[in-house]
Coordinates of C-alpha atoms (C1' of nucleotides) in Angstrom, one line a residue:
Chain A
M1 CA 32.9 -0.7 -12.6
S2 CA 33.0 -4.1 -12.0
T3 CA 30.7 -6.9 -12.2
M4 CA 31.1 -7.6 -8.8
P5 CA 28.0 -6.3 -6.8
N6 CA 30.2 -5.6 -3.8
P7 CA 33.9 -5.0 -4.2
P8 CA 36.0 -4.3 -0.7
T9 CA 35.4 -0.6 -1.9
P10 CA 36.4 1.9 1.2
P11 CA 33.2 2.6 2.5
N12 CA 32.3 6.4 2.4
P13 CA 29.2 7.7 3.8
R14 CA 28.7 9.9 1.0
Q15 CA 27.8 6.9 -0.6
N16 CA 24.7 7.7 0.6
H17 CA 22.4 10.4 -0.9
L18 CA 21.1 12.0 1.9
L19 CA 24.6 12.3 3.3
A20 CA 25.8 13.1 0.3
V21 CA 24.2 16.2 0.0
L22 CA 23.7 17.4 3.7
P23 CA 25.7 20.6 4.4
E24 CA 28.9 21.0 5.7
A25 CA 27.8 22.2 9.1
E26 CA 25.7 19.5 9.3
C27 CA 27.9 16.5 9.1
E28 CA 30.5 18.2 11.5
H29 CA 27.8 16.9 13.8
L30 CA 26.9 13.6 12.7
F31 CA 29.7 12.3 10.7
P32 CA 32.0 11.5 14.3
H33 CA 29.1 9.3 15.3
L34 CA 28.2 7.3 12.0
E35 CA 29.4 3.7 12.5
P36 CA 30.4 1.5 9.6
V37 CA 28.4 -1.3 9.6
S38 CA 28.4 -4.4 7.0
L39 CA 24.6 -6.0 6.3
K40 CA 24.4 -9.4 5.4
L41 CA 21.6 -11.2 2.9
G42 CA 18.8 -11.6 5.1
E43 CA 19.6 -9.9 8.4
A44 CA 16.8 -8.2 9.8
L45 CA 17.8 -4.6 11.1
Y46 CA 14.7 -4.3 13.4
E47 CA 11.6 -6.3 13.7
S48 CA 7.8 -6.0 14.5
G49 CA 7.6 -3.7 17.2
D50 CA 11.4 -3.3 18.1
R51 CA 12.4 -0.2 19.6
L52 CA 14.9 0.8 17.2
S53 CA 18.7 1.6 18.6
H54 CA 20.1 3.3 15.3
V55 CA 19.1 4.9 12.2
Y56 CA 20.6 3.2 8.6
F57 CA 22.2 4.9 5.9
L58 CA 22.4 2.4 3.4
T59 CA 25.4 2.7 1.0
T60 CA 25.5 -0.4 -1.0
A61 CA 23.2 -2.7 0.7
I62 CA 19.5 -2.7 -0.5
V63 CA 17.0 -3.3 2.4
S64 CA 13.3 -4.6 2.1
L65 CA 10.4 -3.4 4.7
L66 CA 8.4 -6.4 5.1
Y67 CA 5.3 -6.7 6.7
V68 CA 4.7 -10.0 8.2
M69 CA 0.9 -11.7 8.5
E70 CA -0.2 -13.5 11.5
N71 CA 0.2 -16.6 8.8
G72 CA 3.8 -16.0 8.7
S73 CA 3.1 -14.8 4.9
S74 CA 4.8 -11.3 3.7
A75 CA 4.6 -8.3 2.0
E76 CA 7.2 -5.8 1.1
I77 CA 6.3 -2.6 1.5
A78 CA 8.9 -0.4 0.6
I79 CA 12.8 -0.9 -1.0
V80 CA 15.0 1.0 0.6
G81 CA 18.7 1.6 -0.8
N82 CA 21.8 4.3 -0.9
E83 CA 19.1 6.7 -1.2
G84 CA 17.5 6.6 1.7
I85 CA 17.2 5.6 5.5
V86 CA 16.2 2.8 7.5
G87 CA 14.4 3.4 10.8
V88 CA 12.4 6.9 10.2
A89 CA 10.3 5.9 12.9
L90 CA 13.4 7.0 15.4
F91 CA 13.3 10.6 13.6
M92 CA 9.4 10.4 13.3
G93 CA 8.8 10.1 17.0
G94 CA 7.1 6.7 16.7
E95 CA 10.1 4.9 17.9
T96 CA 9.0 1.5 16.3
M97 CA 7.2 0.0 13.1
P98 CA 4.6 -2.7 12.6
N99 CA 7.2 -4.4 9.8
R100 CA 10.6 -5.7 9.6
A101 CA 13.5 -4.4 7.6
V102 CA 15.5 -7.3 6.1
V103 CA 18.5 -7.0 4.3
Q104 CA 17.6 -8.0 0.8
S105 CA 20.8 -7.5 -0.9
E106 CA 23.8 -7.4 1.2
G107 CA 26.2 -4.7 1.5
H108 CA 27.7 -1.5 3.9
A109 CA 25.9 0.7 5.6
Y110 CA 26.1 3.4 8.4
R111 CA 24.8 3.3 11.3
L112 CA 24.0 6.8 13.9
K113 CA 22.5 5.9 17.6
G114 CA 19.5 7.2 17.8
S115 CA 19.8 9.4 20.4
V116 CA 22.4 11.2 18.3
I117 CA 19.9 11.6 15.1
K118 CA 17.2 12.9 17.5
Q119 CA 19.1 15.6 19.0
E120 CA 20.5 16.4 15.5
F121 CA 16.6 16.5 13.8
H122 CA 15.7 19.2 16.8
R123 CA 18.2 21.8 15.8
S124 CA 19.1 21.0 11.9
G125 CA 16.7 22.6 9.7
A126 CA 18.9 21.2 6.7
L127 CA 18.7 17.7 8.1
Q128 CA 14.7 17.7 8.6
S129 CA 14.1 19.5 5.7
L130 CA 15.7 16.7 4.0
F131 CA 14.3 13.6 6.2
L132 CA 10.9 14.9 6.1
R133 CA 11.4 15.0 1.9
Y134 CA 12.5 11.2 1.9
T135 CA 9.5 10.6 4.3
Q136 CA 7.0 11.6 1.6
A137 CA 8.7 9.8 -1.0
L138 CA 9.0 6.8 0.9
L139 CA 5.2 7.4 1.8
T140 CA 4.7 6.7 -1.7
Q141 CA 6.3 4.2 -2.3
M142 CA 4.4 2.3 0.1
S143 CA 1.1 3.9 -1.2
Q144 CA 1.8 3.1 -5.2
T145 CA 2.4 -0.6 -3.7
A146 CA -0.8 -0.4 -2.4
V147 CA -2.1 0.7 -5.6
C148 CA -0.3 -1.8 -7.3
N149 CA -1.0 -5.0 -5.7
R150 CA -4.8 -3.9 -6.2
H151 CA -4.5 -3.4 -10.0
H152 CA -1.6 -4.9 -11.8
T153 CA -0.7 -8.5 -12.9
L154 CA 2.1 -10.3 -11.3
D155 CA 4.6 -9.5 -14.6
Q156 CA 4.1 -5.9 -14.2
Q157 CA 4.7 -6.1 -10.8
L158 CA 8.0 -8.0 -11.3
C159 CA 8.8 -5.1 -13.3
R160 CA 7.8 -2.4 -11.1
W161 CA 10.2 -4.7 -8.5
L162 CA 12.9 -5.2 -10.7
L163 CA 13.3 -1.3 -11.7
L164 CA 13.4 -0.1 -8.1
S165 CA 15.7 -2.4 -6.8
L166 CA 18.3 -2.1 -10.0
D167 CA 18.0 1.4 -9.2
R168 CA 19.7 1.4 -5.9
L169 CA 22.2 -1.4 -7.1
P170 CA 25.8 -0.4 -9.3
T171 CA 25.1 -3.4 -11.2
N172 CA 22.4 -4.9 -13.2
T173 CA 22.6 -8.2 -11.8
L174 CA 20.6 -9.5 -8.8
K175 CA 21.8 -11.7 -6.4
M176 CA 18.2 -13.0 -5.6
T177 CA 15.9 -16.5 -6.0
Q178 CA 12.6 -16.7 -7.2
E179 CA 11.5 -17.8 -4.1
L180 CA 12.6 -14.9 -2.1
I181 CA 11.3 -12.3 -4.9
A182 CA 7.9 -13.8 -3.9
N183 CA 8.2 -13.4 -0.3
M184 CA 9.0 -9.8 -1.0
L185 CA 6.1 -9.3 -3.7
G186 CA 3.9 -11.2 -1.5
V187 CA 3.3 -14.4 -4.3
R188 CA 3.5 -17.7 -4.7
R189 CA 7.4 -18.6 -6.1
E190 CA 5.5 -20.5 -8.8
G191 CA 4.3 -17.6 -10.1
V192 CA 7.3 -15.5 -10.3
T193 CA 9.0 -18.6 -11.8
E194 CA 6.5 -18.2 -14.8
A195 CA 6.6 -14.5 -14.9
A196 CA 10.0 -14.6 -15.1
G197 CA 9.7 -16.7 -17.6
N198 CA 7.5 -14.2 -19.8
L199 CA 10.2 -11.5 -19.0
Q200 CA 13.2 -14.0 -20.1
H201 CA 11.4 -15.1 -23.3
A202 CA 10.8 -11.4 -24.0
G203 CA 14.2 -11.2 -24.0
L204 CA 14.0 -8.5 -20.9
I205 CA 16.1 -10.4 -18.4
H206 CA 18.3 -13.3 -18.0
Y207 CA 18.5 -15.6 -14.6
N208 CA 19.8 -18.8 -13.4
R209 CA 19.9 -19.8 -9.8
G210 CA 19.8 -17.2 -7.7
R211 CA 21.0 -14.3 -10.2
V212 CA 19.0 -12.0 -12.1
T213 CA 20.4 -9.9 -15.0
V214 CA 18.2 -7.3 -16.5
V215 CA 19.7 -7.3 -19.9
D216 CA 17.2 -4.9 -21.6
R217 CA 16.2 -2.4 -19.0
P218 CA 14.4 0.1 -21.7
G219 CA 12.2 -2.9 -22.2
L220 CA 10.9 -3.3 -18.5
E221 CA 10.3 0.1 -18.7
A222 CA 7.8 -0.4 -21.8
R223 CA 6.3 -3.3 -19.9
V224 CA 6.2 -2.2 -16.2
C225 CA 3.0 -0.6 -14.9
E226 CA 2.9 3.6 -14.5
C227 CA 3.6 2.8 -10.7
Y228 CA 7.2 2.9 -10.8
E229 CA 7.5 6.2 -12.8
V230 CA 5.3 7.6 -10.5
V231 CA 7.1 6.6 -7.5
R232 CA 10.5 7.8 -9.4
K233 CA 9.2 10.8 -10.2
E234 CA 8.6 11.6 -6.9
F235 CA 11.5 10.7 -5.8
C236 CA 13.4 13.5 -8.0
R237 CA 10.8 15.9 -7.5
L238 CA 10.9 16.0 -3.4
L239 CA 14.9 15.2 -3.8
P240 CA 16.2 16.8 -6.7
D241 CA 19.6 17.6 -5.0
V242 CA 20.2 14.0 -3.7
I243 CA 19.7 13.5 -7.8
A244 CA 22.2 15.2 -8.5
V245 CA 24.5 12.9 -7.2
S246 CA 22.7 9.9 -7.7
P247 CA 23.3 7.8 -10.9
W248 CA 19.4 6.6 -11.3
A249 CA 18.0 10.0 -12.3
V250 CA 19.8 9.6 -15.6
S251 CA 20.3 5.6 -15.6
S252 CA 16.6 6.2 -15.6
S253 CA 15.8 9.0 -18.6
Q254 CA 18.0 8.0 -20.3
H255 CA 15.4 5.3 -21.6
Q256 CA 12.2 7.2 -21.6
R257 CA 11.3 6.7 -24.5
R258 CA 7.6 6.2 -23.8
Q259 CA 7.8 9.5 -22.1
T260 CA 8.6 11.6 -24.9
D261 CA 5.3 12.2 -26.3
R262 CA 3.9 12.3 -23.0
D263 CA 5.7 15.8 -21.4
Chain B
M1 CA -26.4 12.0 19.7
S2 CA -28.9 12.4 17.5
T3 CA -29.0 9.6 14.3
M4 CA -28.0 12.8 12.1
P5 CA -24.5 12.2 10.7
N6 CA -23.7 15.7 10.5
P7 CA -26.0 18.1 13.0
P8 CA -25.9 21.9 12.7
T9 CA -23.5 21.5 15.4
P10 CA -21.7 24.7 15.9
P11 CA -17.9 24.0 14.7
N12 CA -15.3 23.6 16.7
P13 CA -11.6 23.2 16.0
R14 CA -11.0 20.9 19.0
Q15 CA -13.8 18.1 17.4
N16 CA -10.1 17.6 15.6
H17 CA -8.5 15.6 17.4
L18 CA -5.0 16.5 16.8
L19 CA -6.0 20.2 17.2
A20 CA -7.5 19.2 20.1
V21 CA -4.3 18.1 21.9
L22 CA -2.2 20.8 21.1
P23 CA -0.8 22.9 23.7
E24 CA -2.1 26.2 24.8
A25 CA 1.0 27.9 23.8
E26 CA 0.7 26.3 20.2
C27 CA -3.1 27.5 19.6
E28 CA -2.4 31.1 20.4
H29 CA -0.5 31.0 17.4
L30 CA -2.9 28.7 15.1
F31 CA -6.4 29.2 16.1
P32 CA -6.5 32.9 14.8
H33 CA -5.7 31.7 11.2
L34 CA -8.4 29.1 11.0
E35 CA -10.7 29.3 8.8
P36 CA -14.0 27.1 8.8
V37 CA -15.1 25.4 6.0
S38 CA -17.8 22.9 4.9
L39 CA -16.8 20.0 2.9
K40 CA -19.1 18.5 0.4
L41 CA -19.5 14.4 -0.4
G42 CA -17.3 14.0 -3.6
E43 CA -15.7 17.7 -3.4
A44 CA -11.8 17.2 -4.0
L45 CA -9.2 19.2 -1.9
Y46 CA -6.5 18.6 -3.7
E47 CA -5.6 16.7 -7.2
S48 CA -2.8 15.0 -7.9
G49 CA -0.1 17.2 -8.4
D50 CA -1.9 20.0 -7.0
R51 CA 0.3 22.8 -5.4
L52 CA -1.7 22.7 -1.9
S53 CA -2.9 25.6 -0.5
H54 CA -3.8 24.9 2.6
V55 CA -3.6 21.8 5.6
Y56 CA -6.9 20.8 6.5
F57 CA -8.1 19.7 10.1
L58 CA -11.4 17.4 9.2
T59 CA -13.7 17.5 12.5
T60 CA -17.0 16.2 10.8
A61 CA -16.0 15.0 7.1
I62 CA -14.2 12.0 6.3
V63 CA -11.7 12.0 3.2
S64 CA -9.9 9.7 1.0
L65 CA -6.9 9.6 -0.1
L66 CA -7.1 8.2 -3.3
Y67 CA -4.4 6.9 -6.3
V68 CA -6.3 7.4 -9.8
M69 CA -4.8 5.2 -12.5
E70 CA -4.0 6.7 -16.4
N71 CA -6.9 4.6 -17.2
G72 CA -9.0 6.2 -15.3
S73 CA -9.5 3.4 -12.0
S74 CA -8.4 4.4 -8.1
A75 CA -7.6 2.7 -5.3
E76 CA -8.0 4.2 -1.9
I77 CA -4.8 4.5 0.2
A78 CA -5.9 6.1 3.6
I79 CA -8.9 7.3 4.9
V80 CA -9.1 10.3 7.5
G81 CA -11.6 12.0 9.5
N82 CA -11.1 13.8 12.6
E83 CA -7.8 12.1 13.9
G84 CA -6.0 13.5 10.8
I85 CA -4.9 16.2 9.0
V86 CA -5.1 16.2 4.8
G87 CA -2.2 17.8 3.4
V88 CA 0.8 16.6 5.2
A89 CA 2.6 17.0 2.2
L90 CA 3.1 20.8 3.1
F91 CA 4.7 20.6 6.2
M92 CA 6.6 17.6 5.0
G93 CA 8.1 19.5 2.6
G94 CA 7.0 18.2 -0.6
E95 CA 4.5 20.6 -1.4
T96 CA 2.2 18.1 -3.7
M97 CA 1.0 14.4 -3.8
P98 CA 0.4 12.0 -6.6
N99 CA -2.9 11.4 -5.5
R100 CA -6.2 13.2 -4.8
A101 CA -8.1 14.1 -1.7
V102 CA -11.8 13.5 -2.3
V103 CA -14.4 14.1 0.7
Q104 CA -16.0 10.3 1.1
S105 CA -18.8 11.6 3.9
E106 CA -19.2 15.4 3.6
G107 CA -19.2 17.8 6.9
H108 CA -16.6 20.6 8.5
A109 CA -13.1 21.3 8.6
Y110 CA -10.6 24.1 9.3
R111 CA -7.9 25.2 7.2
L112 CA -5.0 26.9 7.6
K113 CA -3.1 28.8 4.8
G114 CA 0.0 26.6 3.7
S115 CA 2.4 29.3 4.8
V116 CA 1.2 29.3 8.3
I117 CA 1.3 25.9 9.0
K118 CA 5.2 25.9 7.6
Q119 CA 5.9 28.8 9.8
E120 CA 4.5 27.3 13.0
F121 CA 6.2 24.1 12.2
H122 CA 9.3 25.2 12.0
R123 CA 9.5 26.9 15.5
S124 CA 7.0 24.6 17.5
G125 CA 8.2 21.2 19.3
A126 CA 4.7 19.9 20.3
L127 CA 3.4 20.5 17.0
Q128 CA 6.0 19.0 14.9
S129 CA 6.0 16.0 17.3
L130 CA 2.5 15.3 16.8
F131 CA 2.1 16.3 12.9
L132 CA 5.1 13.7 12.7
R133 CA 3.6 11.2 14.9
Y134 CA 0.4 11.3 12.9
T135 CA 2.3 10.9 9.5
Q136 CA 3.5 7.9 10.8
A137 CA 0.4 6.4 11.6
L138 CA -0.5 7.3 8.3
L139 CA 2.2 5.9 6.9
T140 CA 0.9 2.7 8.7
Q141 CA -2.3 2.8 7.1
M142 CA -1.0 2.9 3.6
S143 CA 1.2 0.3 4.0
Q144 CA -1.7 -2.0 5.8
T145 CA -3.8 -1.3 2.9
A146 CA -0.8 -2.4 0.2
V147 CA -0.7 -5.9 2.9
C148 CA -4.5 -5.9 2.7
N149 CA -5.0 -5.5 -1.2
R150 CA -2.3 -8.5 -1.3
H151 CA -3.7 -11.0 0.6
H152 CA -6.9 -10.3 2.0
T153 CA -10.5 -11.5 0.4
L154 CA -12.7 -8.7 -0.6
D155 CA -15.0 -9.5 2.4
Q156 CA -12.0 -8.9 4.9
Q157 CA -11.4 -5.6 3.0
L158 CA -15.2 -4.6 3.4
C159 CA -15.2 -5.1 6.8
R160 CA -11.8 -3.0 7.5
W161 CA -13.0 -0.3 5.3
L162 CA -16.3 0.0 7.3
L163 CA -14.5 -0.4 10.6
L164 CA -12.3 2.4 9.5
S165 CA -14.6 4.7 8.5
L166 CA -16.7 3.8 11.5
D167 CA -14.2 5.0 13.5
R168 CA -14.5 8.6 12.3
L169 CA -17.9 8.8 12.2
P170 CA -20.4 9.8 15.4
T171 CA -23.3 7.3 13.8
N172 CA -22.8 3.9 12.7
T173 CA -24.7 4.7 9.6
L174 CA -22.4 5.7 6.4
K175 CA -24.0 7.1 3.3
M176 CA -22.3 5.7 0.6
T177 CA -23.4 3.8 -2.4
Q178 CA -21.7 0.6 -3.2
E179 CA -20.7 1.7 -6.3
L180 CA -18.4 4.4 -4.2
I181 CA -17.5 2.0 -1.6
A182 CA -16.2 -0.3 -4.8
N183 CA -14.0 3.0 -6.4
M184 CA -12.5 3.4 -2.8
L185 CA -11.3 0.0 -2.9
G186 CA -10.7 -0.4 -6.4
V187 CA -12.7 -3.0 -7.4
R188 CA -16.2 -3.8 -9.1
R189 CA -19.3 -2.5 -8.1
E190 CA -20.5 -5.8 -8.3
G191 CA -18.0 -7.1 -5.7
V192 CA -18.9 -5.2 -3.2
T193 CA -22.7 -6.3 -4.0
E194 CA -21.6 -9.7 -3.1
A195 CA -19.3 -8.8 0.0
A196 CA -21.7 -6.4 1.4
G197 CA -24.7 -8.9 0.8
N198 CA -22.6 -11.5 2.9
L199 CA -22.5 -9.2 5.5
Q200 CA -25.8 -8.6 5.6
H201 CA -26.8 -12.3 5.6
A202 CA -24.4 -12.7 8.5
G203 CA -26.7 -9.6 10.4
L204 CA -22.9 -7.7 10.5
I205 CA -24.8 -4.9 8.9
H206 CA -27.7 -3.3 6.8
Y207 CA -27.9 -1.3 4.1
N208 CA -30.1 0.2 1.6
R209 CA -30.0 2.5 -1.1
G210 CA -26.6 4.3 0.0
R211 CA -27.1 3.9 3.5
V212 CA -25.2 1.2 5.6
T213 CA -25.7 0.7 8.9
V214 CA -23.1 -1.6 10.9
V215 CA -25.5 -3.2 13.1
D216 CA -22.9 -5.5 14.9
R217 CA -19.8 -4.1 15.3
P218 CA -18.1 -7.1 17.0
G219 CA -19.3 -9.3 14.4
L220 CA -17.6 -7.1 11.9
E221 CA -14.5 -7.0 14.2
A222 CA -14.1 -10.8 14.3
R223 CA -14.2 -11.4 10.6
V224 CA -12.1 -8.8 9.7
C225 CA -8.5 -9.2 8.8
E226 CA -5.3 -8.6 10.8
C227 CA -4.8 -5.3 9.3
Y228 CA -7.6 -2.9 10.9
E229 CA -6.0 -4.0 14.4
V230 CA -2.3 -2.9 13.1
V231 CA -3.5 0.4 12.1
R232 CA -5.4 1.0 14.9
K233 CA -3.3 0.0 17.7
E234 CA -0.3 2.1 15.9
F235 CA -2.7 5.2 16.1
C236 CA -3.1 4.4 19.6
R237 CA 0.7 3.9 20.2
L238 CA 1.6 6.6 18.0
L239 CA -1.3 9.3 19.3
P240 CA -2.3 8.4 22.9
D241 CA -2.6 11.9 23.6
V242 CA -4.9 12.3 20.9
I243 CA -6.9 8.9 21.5
A244 CA -7.2 10.5 25.4
V245 CA -9.8 12.3 23.9
S246 CA -11.3 10.7 21.0
P247 CA -14.2 8.1 21.6
W248 CA -12.7 5.0 19.7
A249 CA -9.8 3.9 21.2
V250 CA -13.0 2.9 24.0
S251 CA -15.4 2.4 20.8
S252 CA -13.1 -0.2 19.1
S253 CA -11.1 -1.8 22.2
Q254 CA -15.1 -2.2 24.5
H255 CA -15.0 -5.6 21.8
Q256 CA -11.6 -6.7 21.7
R257 CA -12.8 -10.0 22.8
R258 CA -10.7 -11.6 20.3
Q259 CA -7.9 -10.4 21.8
T260 CA -8.3 -11.4 25.0
D261 CA -6.2 -14.8 23.9
R262 CA -3.3 -12.9 23.0
D263 CA -2.4 -10.2 24.5
Chain C
dC1 C1' -49.0 8.5 -11.6
dT2 C1' -45.7 8.2 -14.7
dC3 C1' -41.5 8.4 -16.2
dA4 C1' -36.7 8.4 -15.8
dG5 C1' -32.6 8.6 -12.8
dT6 C1' -30.1 5.8 -9.4
dC7 C1' -29.3 1.9 -6.5
dT8 C1' -28.7 -2.6 -5.8
dG9 C1' -29.2 -7.7 -7.5
dT10 C1' -28.1 -11.5 -10.5
dA11 C1' -25.6 -14.2 -14.3
dC12 C1' -21.9 -16.4 -17.2
dG13 C1' -18.1 -17.1 -19.2
dC14 C1' -12.8 -15.5 -18.7
dT15 C1' -8.7 -15.3 -16.4
dA16 C1' -4.9 -14.7 -13.3
dT17 C1' -3.3 -16.7 -9.0
dC18 C1' -3.7 -20.1 -5.7
dG19 C1' -2.3 -24.3 -3.6
dC20 C1' -0.4 -28.6 -4.0
dA21 C1' 2.2 -32.4 -5.8
dC22 C1' 5.7 -33.8 -8.5
dT23 C1' 9.7 -33.2 -12.1
dT24 C1' 14.0 -31.8 -14.0
dA25 C1' 18.1 -29.0 -13.2
dG26 C1' 22.2 -26.6 -11.3
dA27 C1' 25.4 -26.8 -7.3
dT28 C1' 27.9 -28.6 -3.2
dT29 C1' 29.4 -31.9 -0.5
dT30 C1' 31.3 -36.7 0.4
Chain D
dA1 C1' 31.7 -39.8 -9.2
dA2 C1' 28.1 -40.2 -6.3
dA3 C1' 24.7 -38.3 -2.8
dT4 C1' 22.4 -34.2 -1.6
dC5 C1' 20.3 -30.2 -1.4
dT6 C1' 18.5 -26.1 -3.5
dA7 C1' 16.6 -23.5 -7.4
dA8 C1' 13.4 -23.7 -11.1
dG9 C1' 9.8 -25.7 -13.9
dT10 C1' 5.3 -28.1 -14.7
dG11 C1' 0.8 -29.5 -14.4
dC12 C1' -3.9 -29.3 -12.6
dG13 C1' -7.9 -28.2 -10.3
dA14 C1' -10.1 -24.5 -7.6
dT15 C1' -11.3 -19.8 -6.5
dA16 C1' -11.8 -15.2 -6.0
dG17 C1' -12.7 -11.6 -8.8
dC18 C1' -13.5 -9.4 -13.6
dG19 C1' -16.3 -7.6 -18.0
dT20 C1' -20.4 -7.6 -19.3
dA21 C1' -25.2 -7.6 -20.0
dC22 C1' -29.3 -7.1 -18.0
dA23 C1' -33.5 -7.3 -14.6
dG24 C1' -35.5 -5.4 -10.4
dA25 C1' -36.1 -1.7 -7.3
dC26 C1' -36.8 2.4 -5.3
dT27 C1' -36.3 7.4 -5.6
dG28 C1' -38.0 11.7 -7.0
dA29 C1' -40.0 14.9 -10.3
dG30 C1' -43.3 16.6 -13.2

DNA sequence: CTCAGTCTGTACGCTATCGCACTTAGATTT
DNA sequence: AAATCTAAGTGCGATAGCGTACAGACTGAG
């Protein structure tokens, strides 16, 4: 595995963990309709209120769900990577959502026409079960974001954000400016400067002009608030089949030293 | 309509708006299994991680979904009343959730064994569509809670909370101490005292030892942040059939003066 | 009526974060 | 090499909410 974040790997739908665990029968219906797309940093997959045309199965890209306020400031509600789907409103039946989906880390994805997914969704047991469970996991991430915003320090929130992002990347380097991170977390850029400075002085991360590298993941995990673990555990619980094909149950529990005294 | 919050009305499943809009065919399957229950203030329908035994269709009760932190402090993630369901994890497939559901306002509900709902869920088009859309609305409420926690003042959050609660009650009086409200919002009791004091001085509410009465709803709506409207509009959009039988599309848009200049 | 319990009001120092202004330092272009 | 731009660091007063402590007020039980 090289250090390049997005090497020109031949894209493969199975890089998306949800697609990876779909039974063969479902795949036969779905795969012919999958359309590979390349997602650029900052691109919006949908705007608030847009009628969605496709659902996106991310493979190497990361997408943030952002709520943009009337005055223009924003807050991230959830992060989606190759563990998930962007556009749940399509099969949830709501058609639109009151938030934006923007590419946080560029990469690839496959998309599927809304009509196709809706049709499949109504006849497919495995697909439905999988998607509903994913949605519940997403729901957990959202509610935990609310909790974290209320109770935890910016340092902790940055840790959580870094870990959530890292779990969705093949490397431990994030291409991201402090300005953008601030947008995601809904705080000032200067606040991120300070928090990131703290983490760097503690030897947990290293950063430089739009690149953040996590150098001590266990250290981050020791400093993050409980929110991260809640989200991760729910993912593992709800999507064990997905986790089996995913690197991150491992990459994350390898270092669970602080857990050993609890369960 | 008397001023008593929970008069001994003969309970009726149709008081729950979701049940109210289910087609006859679905009802025939479901209603025989419905069990009326009386929910006491403070009672927990489930604890974090509990395997749910029933889904609850609230009629006159209000239930808060709370996340309880390791140190014991808590934050409300969503409010559920007769517009909704408690226990979505059952049909979402996740079985449990990492939060508590506690009764915020006592009243009645009907519950349904998990096995029944799961069985119905897999053969029922209308029921499924309805529940998925409801879940998306709930999801919006959660994400908006996250946004609100990040960006808005306690005064505004209290307004939002009051309006969300009011929408789920037949009266404009809430039986609720400042202490409990503080728990819901995840803030100090003294903070609520101050915020409530502000609203009272502004002539919007009146309160007294565990009773809050909204006396100027338009005033509250003028002071609340955008979050409330986002949630309400999503509800209306996702569940128009439900809204048709509900008082609150009306009760809430009657006073939408501040909207008239926008859309 | 009194007492205990609960609910609400107030005060004060503390801290995290904000908003704003400005500087420094890499990176990119010319 | 100089000019320009973007990213990151710093400083400072303002403020919202916290933690703590305590005081008043209403309620219900005896």
